[in-house]
Short mmCIF file of C-alpha atoms in Angstrom, two decimals:
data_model
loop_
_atom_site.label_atom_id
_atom_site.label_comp_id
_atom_site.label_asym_id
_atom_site.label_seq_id
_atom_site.Cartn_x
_atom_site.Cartn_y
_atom_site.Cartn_z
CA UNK A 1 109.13 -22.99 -26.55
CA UNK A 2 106.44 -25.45 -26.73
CA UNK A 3 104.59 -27.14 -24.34
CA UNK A 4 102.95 -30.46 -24.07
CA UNK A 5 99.31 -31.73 -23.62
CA UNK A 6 100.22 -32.38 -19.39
CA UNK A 7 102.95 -30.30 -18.65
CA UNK A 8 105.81 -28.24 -19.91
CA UNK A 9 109.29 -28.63 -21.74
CA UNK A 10 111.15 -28.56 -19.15
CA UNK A 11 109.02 -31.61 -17.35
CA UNK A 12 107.22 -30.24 -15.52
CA UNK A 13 103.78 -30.80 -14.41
CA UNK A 14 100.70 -29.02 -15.67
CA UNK A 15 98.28 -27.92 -13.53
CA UNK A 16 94.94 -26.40 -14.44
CA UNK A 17 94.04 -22.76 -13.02
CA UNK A 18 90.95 -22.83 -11.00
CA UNK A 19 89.47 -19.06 -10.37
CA UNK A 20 88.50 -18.83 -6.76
CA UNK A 21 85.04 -17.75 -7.21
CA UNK A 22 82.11 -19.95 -8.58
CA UNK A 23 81.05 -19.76 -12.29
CA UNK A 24 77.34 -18.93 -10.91
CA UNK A 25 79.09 -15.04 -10.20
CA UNK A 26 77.66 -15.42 -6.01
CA UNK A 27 81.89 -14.69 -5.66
CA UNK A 28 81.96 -17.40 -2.80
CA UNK A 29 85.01 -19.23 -2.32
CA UNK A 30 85.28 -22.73 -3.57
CA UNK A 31 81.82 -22.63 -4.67
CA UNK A 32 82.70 -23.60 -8.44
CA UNK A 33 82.07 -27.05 -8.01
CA UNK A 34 78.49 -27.89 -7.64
CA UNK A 35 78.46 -31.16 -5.19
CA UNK A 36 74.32 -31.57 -5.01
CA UNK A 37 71.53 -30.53 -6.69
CA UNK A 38 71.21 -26.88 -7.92
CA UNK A 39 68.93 -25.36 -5.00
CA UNK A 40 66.49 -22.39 -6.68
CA UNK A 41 66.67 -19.43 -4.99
CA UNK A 42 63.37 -17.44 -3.07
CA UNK A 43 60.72 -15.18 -4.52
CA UNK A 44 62.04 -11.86 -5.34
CA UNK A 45 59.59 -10.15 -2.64
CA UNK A 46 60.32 -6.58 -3.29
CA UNK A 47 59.59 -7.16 -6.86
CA UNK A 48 55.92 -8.25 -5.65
CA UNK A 49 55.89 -5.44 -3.24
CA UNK A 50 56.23 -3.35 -6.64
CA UNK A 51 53.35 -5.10 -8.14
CA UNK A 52 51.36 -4.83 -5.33
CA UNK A 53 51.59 -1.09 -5.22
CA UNK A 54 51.21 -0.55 -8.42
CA UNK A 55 48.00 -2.72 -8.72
CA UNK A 56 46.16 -0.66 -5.62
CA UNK A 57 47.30 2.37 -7.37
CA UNK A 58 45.15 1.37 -10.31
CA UNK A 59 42.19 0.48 -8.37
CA UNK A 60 42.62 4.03 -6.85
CA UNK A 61 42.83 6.10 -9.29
CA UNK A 62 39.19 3.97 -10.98
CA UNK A 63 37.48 4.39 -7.73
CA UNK A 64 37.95 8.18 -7.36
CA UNK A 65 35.32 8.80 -10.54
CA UNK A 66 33.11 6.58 -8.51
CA UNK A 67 33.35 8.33 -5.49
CA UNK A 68 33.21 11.88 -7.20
CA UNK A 69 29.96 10.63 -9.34
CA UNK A 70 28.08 9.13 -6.36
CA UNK A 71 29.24 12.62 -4.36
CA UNK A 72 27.34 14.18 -7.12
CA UNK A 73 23.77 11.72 -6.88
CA UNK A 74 23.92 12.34 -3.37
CA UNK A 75 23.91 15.88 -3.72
CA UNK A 76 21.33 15.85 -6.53
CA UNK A 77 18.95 14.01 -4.19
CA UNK A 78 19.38 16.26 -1.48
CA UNK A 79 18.37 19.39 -2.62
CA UNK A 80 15.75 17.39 -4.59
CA UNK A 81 14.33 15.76 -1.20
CA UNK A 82 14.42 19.54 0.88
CA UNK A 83 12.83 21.12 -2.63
CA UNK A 84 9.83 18.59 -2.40
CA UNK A 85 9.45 18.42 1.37
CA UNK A 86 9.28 22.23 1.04
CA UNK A 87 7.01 22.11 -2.05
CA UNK A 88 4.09 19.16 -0.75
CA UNK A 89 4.51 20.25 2.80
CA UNK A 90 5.19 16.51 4.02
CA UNK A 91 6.76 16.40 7.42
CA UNK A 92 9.90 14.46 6.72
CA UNK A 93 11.65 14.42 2.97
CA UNK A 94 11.03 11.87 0.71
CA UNK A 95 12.98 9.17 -0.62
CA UNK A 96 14.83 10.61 -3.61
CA UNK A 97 16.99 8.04 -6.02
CA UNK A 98 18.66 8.66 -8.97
CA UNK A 99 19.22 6.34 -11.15
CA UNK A 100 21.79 5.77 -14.00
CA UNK A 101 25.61 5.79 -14.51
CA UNK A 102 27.34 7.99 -14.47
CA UNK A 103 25.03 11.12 -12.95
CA UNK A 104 27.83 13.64 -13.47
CA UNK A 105 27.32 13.59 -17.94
CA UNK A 106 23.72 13.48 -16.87
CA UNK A 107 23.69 16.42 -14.77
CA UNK A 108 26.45 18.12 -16.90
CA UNK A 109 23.70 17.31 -20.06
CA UNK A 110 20.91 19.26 -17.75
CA UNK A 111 18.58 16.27 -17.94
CA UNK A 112 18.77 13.40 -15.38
CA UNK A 113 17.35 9.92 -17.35
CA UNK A 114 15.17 8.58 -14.15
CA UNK A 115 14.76 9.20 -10.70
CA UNK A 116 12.65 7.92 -8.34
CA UNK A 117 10.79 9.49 -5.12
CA UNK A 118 8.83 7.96 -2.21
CA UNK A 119 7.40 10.70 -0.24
CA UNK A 120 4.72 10.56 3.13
CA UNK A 121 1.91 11.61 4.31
CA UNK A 122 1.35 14.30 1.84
CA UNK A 123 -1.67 16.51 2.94
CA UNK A 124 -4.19 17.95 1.00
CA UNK A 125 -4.20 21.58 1.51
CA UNK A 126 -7.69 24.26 0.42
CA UNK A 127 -10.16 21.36 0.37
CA UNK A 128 -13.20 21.46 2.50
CA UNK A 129 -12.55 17.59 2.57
CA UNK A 130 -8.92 17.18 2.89
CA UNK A 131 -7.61 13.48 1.72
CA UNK A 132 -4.22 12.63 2.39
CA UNK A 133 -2.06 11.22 0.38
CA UNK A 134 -0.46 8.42 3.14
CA UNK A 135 2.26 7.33 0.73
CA UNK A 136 3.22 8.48 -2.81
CA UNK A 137 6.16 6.59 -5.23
CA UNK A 138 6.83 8.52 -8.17
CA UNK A 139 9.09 7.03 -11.22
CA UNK A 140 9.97 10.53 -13.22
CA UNK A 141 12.46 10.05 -16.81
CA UNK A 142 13.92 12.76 -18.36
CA UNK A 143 13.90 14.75 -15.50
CA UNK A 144 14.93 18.68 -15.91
CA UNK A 145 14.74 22.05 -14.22
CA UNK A 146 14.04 25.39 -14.76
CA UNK A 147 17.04 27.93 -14.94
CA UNK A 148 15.53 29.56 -11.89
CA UNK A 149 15.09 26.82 -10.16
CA UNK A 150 11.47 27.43 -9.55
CA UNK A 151 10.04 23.90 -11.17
CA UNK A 152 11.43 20.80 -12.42
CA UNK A 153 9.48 18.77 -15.21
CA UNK A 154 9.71 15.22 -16.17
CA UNK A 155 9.16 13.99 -19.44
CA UNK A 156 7.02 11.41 -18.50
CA UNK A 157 5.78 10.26 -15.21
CA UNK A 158 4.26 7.32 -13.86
CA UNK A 159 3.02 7.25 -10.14
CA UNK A 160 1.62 5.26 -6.99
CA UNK A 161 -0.70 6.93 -4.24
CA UNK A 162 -1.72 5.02 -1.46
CA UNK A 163 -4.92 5.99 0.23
CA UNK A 164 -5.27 4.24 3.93
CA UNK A 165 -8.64 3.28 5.25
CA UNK A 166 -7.74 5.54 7.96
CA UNK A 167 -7.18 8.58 6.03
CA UNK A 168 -10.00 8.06 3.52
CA UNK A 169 -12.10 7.81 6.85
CA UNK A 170 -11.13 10.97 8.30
CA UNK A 171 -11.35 12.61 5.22
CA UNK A 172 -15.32 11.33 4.40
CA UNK A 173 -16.58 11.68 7.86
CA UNK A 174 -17.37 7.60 8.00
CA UNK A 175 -15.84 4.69 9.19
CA UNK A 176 -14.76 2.86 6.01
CA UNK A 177 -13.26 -0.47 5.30
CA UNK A 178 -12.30 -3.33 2.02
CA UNK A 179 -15.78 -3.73 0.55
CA UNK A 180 -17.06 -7.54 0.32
CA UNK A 181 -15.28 -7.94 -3.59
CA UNK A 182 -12.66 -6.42 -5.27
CA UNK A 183 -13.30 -2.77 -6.25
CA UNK A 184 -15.84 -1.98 -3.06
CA UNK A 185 -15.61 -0.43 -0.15
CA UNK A 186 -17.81 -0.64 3.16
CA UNK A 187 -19.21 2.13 4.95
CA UNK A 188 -20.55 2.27 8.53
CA UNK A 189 -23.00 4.71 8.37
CA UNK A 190 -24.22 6.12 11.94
CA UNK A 191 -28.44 6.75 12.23
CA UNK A 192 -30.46 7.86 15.32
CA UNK A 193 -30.90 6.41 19.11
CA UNK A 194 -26.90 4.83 18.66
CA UNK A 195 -27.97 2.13 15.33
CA UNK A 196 -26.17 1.63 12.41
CA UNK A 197 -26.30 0.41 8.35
CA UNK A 198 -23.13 -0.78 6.33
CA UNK A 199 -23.43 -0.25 2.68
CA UNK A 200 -21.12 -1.27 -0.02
CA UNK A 201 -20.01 1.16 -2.79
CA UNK A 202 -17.78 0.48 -5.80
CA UNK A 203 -14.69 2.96 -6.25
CA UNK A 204 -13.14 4.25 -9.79
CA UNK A 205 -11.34 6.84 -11.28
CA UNK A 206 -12.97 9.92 -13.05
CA UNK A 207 -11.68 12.48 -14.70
CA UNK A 208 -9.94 15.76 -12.87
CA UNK A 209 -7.77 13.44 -10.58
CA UNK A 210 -11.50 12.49 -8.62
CA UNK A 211 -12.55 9.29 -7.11
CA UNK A 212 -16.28 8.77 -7.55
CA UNK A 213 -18.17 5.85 -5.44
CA UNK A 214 -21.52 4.38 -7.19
CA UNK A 215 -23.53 1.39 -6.66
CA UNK A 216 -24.32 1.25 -2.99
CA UNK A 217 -25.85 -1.60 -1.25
CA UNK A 218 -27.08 -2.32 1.67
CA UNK A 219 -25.93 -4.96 3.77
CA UNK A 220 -26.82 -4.84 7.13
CA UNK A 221 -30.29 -3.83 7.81
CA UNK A 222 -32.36 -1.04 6.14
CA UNK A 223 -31.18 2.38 5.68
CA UNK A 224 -33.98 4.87 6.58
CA UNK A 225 -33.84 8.22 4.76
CA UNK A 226 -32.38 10.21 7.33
CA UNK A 227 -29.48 7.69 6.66
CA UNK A 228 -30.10 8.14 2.74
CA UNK A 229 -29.50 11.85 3.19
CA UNK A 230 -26.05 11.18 4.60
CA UNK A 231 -25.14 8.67 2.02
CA UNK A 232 -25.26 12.21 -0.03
CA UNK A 233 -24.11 14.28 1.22
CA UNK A 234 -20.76 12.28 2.21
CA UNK A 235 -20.82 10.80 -1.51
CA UNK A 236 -22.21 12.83 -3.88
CA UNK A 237 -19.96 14.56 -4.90
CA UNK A 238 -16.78 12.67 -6.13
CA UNK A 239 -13.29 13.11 -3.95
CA UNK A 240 -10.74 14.95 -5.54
CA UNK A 241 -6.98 14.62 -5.03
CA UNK A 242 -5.46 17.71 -4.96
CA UNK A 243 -2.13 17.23 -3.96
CA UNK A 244 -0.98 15.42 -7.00
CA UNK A 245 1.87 16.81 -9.48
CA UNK A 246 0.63 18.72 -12.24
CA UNK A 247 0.43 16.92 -15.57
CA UNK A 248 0.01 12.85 -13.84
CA UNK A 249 -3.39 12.12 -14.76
CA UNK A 250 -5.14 8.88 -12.55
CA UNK A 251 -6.21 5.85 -14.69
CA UNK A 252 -7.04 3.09 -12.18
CA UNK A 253 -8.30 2.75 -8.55
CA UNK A 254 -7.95 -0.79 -7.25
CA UNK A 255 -9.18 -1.42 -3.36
CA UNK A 256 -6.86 -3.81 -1.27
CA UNK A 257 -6.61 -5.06 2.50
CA UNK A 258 -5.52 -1.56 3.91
CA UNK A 259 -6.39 1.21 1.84
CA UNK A 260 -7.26 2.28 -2.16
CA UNK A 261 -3.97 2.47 -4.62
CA UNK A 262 -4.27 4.84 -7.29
CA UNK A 263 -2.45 4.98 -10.46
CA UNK A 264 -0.93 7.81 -12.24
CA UNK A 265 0.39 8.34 -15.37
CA UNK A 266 1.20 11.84 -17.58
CA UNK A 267 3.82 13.59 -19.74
CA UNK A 268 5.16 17.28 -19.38
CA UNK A 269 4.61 16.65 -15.26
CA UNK A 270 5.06 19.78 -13.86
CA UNK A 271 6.78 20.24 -10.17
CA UNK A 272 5.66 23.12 -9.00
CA UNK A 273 5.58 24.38 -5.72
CA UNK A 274 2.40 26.80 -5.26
CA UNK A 275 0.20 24.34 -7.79
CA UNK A 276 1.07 21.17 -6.30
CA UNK A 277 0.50 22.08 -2.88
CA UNK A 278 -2.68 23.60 -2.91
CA UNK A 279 -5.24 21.86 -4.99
CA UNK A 280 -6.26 20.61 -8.04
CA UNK A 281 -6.69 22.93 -10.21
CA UNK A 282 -3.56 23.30 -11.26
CA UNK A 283 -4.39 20.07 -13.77
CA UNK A 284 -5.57 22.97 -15.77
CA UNK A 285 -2.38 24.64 -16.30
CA UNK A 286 0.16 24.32 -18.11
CA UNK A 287 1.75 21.23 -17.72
CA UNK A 288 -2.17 19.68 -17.51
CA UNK A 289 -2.57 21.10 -20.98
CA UNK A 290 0.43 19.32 -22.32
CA UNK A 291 0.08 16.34 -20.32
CA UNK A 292 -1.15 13.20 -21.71
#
């Protein structure tokens, strides 16, 4: 039997099969006709949620070598702080940073590249004139340490010592002050019946770690010998600072507003504890002898 184009043999009509669900597969009744505009359906949010996750998973799992390597600096500069507070004798702990990433290949190699310390009030211990150090900044590379832990050494050094007025006062036995140029200092120096002089000196660095003061002037009013004598005694012999690490060697005094600044420099500096604390001879050693 055949059938026509609109219906069958027999007469009668064709009609067309529609499926009762919508060609889109959302199995809706009567949805296979599309009347309006196709609407586009919402964000797939637990797809994001996904992403989301997965993305702060990442950022975890980078941040926990950041947290373990700055777990390991802070640790480092610790025990460095309480090993130099214990070794100088200053009454808090310095300042200890060290610098560089990542610290745990540098402390796995042994050698930490560069770390920096600003210690306080750092006193001068077997000196019949004690000078404080008020503030010290050191800037040690290629820092290391000995397998017993008794002394750490830096492959070079540089360093800062500040010197207050007030301190360098104490330490002379006169009242001294910024000079009337650059390099000078003034001293007030005391004479009979409640009078007094001020003389100028120039300051510079000598050899030994020593600060030696030449040149003096007079500049208020004449300076009898009783006052010369003094002037001697107080400054004849240079001032030597002996709480310095072994091996830094001073190259420059410059005066400023509040006190003297001193600059170090050495290689092979040598941290250690009974040397360093106690005076200067210990630039002798051996770190001195290797130093620069």
């Amino acid at each position: 039997m055949s059938t026509s184009r609109n219906g069958y043999d027999d007469g009668s009509p064709y009609e067309p099969y529609y499926p009762p669900y919508d060609s889109w597969g959302d199995g809706s009744p009567g949805a296979g006709t599309v009347s309006g505009p196709m609407e586009t359906s919402a964000p797939h949010r637990p797809r994001r949620r996904r992403l989301g996750f997965a993305v702060g998973g990442l950022l975890a799992l980078a941040l926990v070598p950041v947290a373990a390597d700055r777990f390991v600096a802070v640790r480092i500069e610790s025990r460095t702080a309480k090993a130099f507070q214990e070794g100088m004798h200053t009454p808090l702990p310095p300042e200890v940073h060290v610098r560089g990433f990542p610290v745990l290949t540098q402390a796995a190699s042994g050698t930490l590249r560069r770390v920096d310390i600003t210690a306080h009030d750092i006193p001068a211990r077997g000196s019949d004139r004690p000078l404080p150090v008020t503030e010290l900044s050191l800037r040690l590379n290629g820092l290391t340490k000995s397998d017993d832990d008794s002394e750490a050494r830096a492959r070079s050094a540089e360093a800062t010592a500040y010197l207050s007025y007030s301190d360098l006062s104490n330490g002379l036995g006169l009242e001294v002050s910024q000079g009337d140029r650059p390099g000078r200092v003034s001293a007030v120096v005391p004479l009979p019946f409640g009078s007094q002089v001020t003389v100028t000196t120039s300051v510079t660095a000598a050899s030994g770690n020593r600060i030696v003061f030449r040149d003096f002037k007079v500049t208020g009013g004449a300076l009898p010998d009783v006052g010369s004598r003094l002037l001697d005694r107080v400054f004849a012999q240079p001032v030597q600072l002996r709480n310095i690490p072994s091996g830094l060697r001073l190259r420059s005094v410059a005066t400023t507003a509040d006190g003297l600044t001193a600059r170090f420099s050495g290689s092979a500096v040598t941290f250690r504890p009974d040397d360093a604390a106690q005076d200067g001879t210990s630039q002798s050693g051996t770190a001195g002898r290797k130093a620069a």
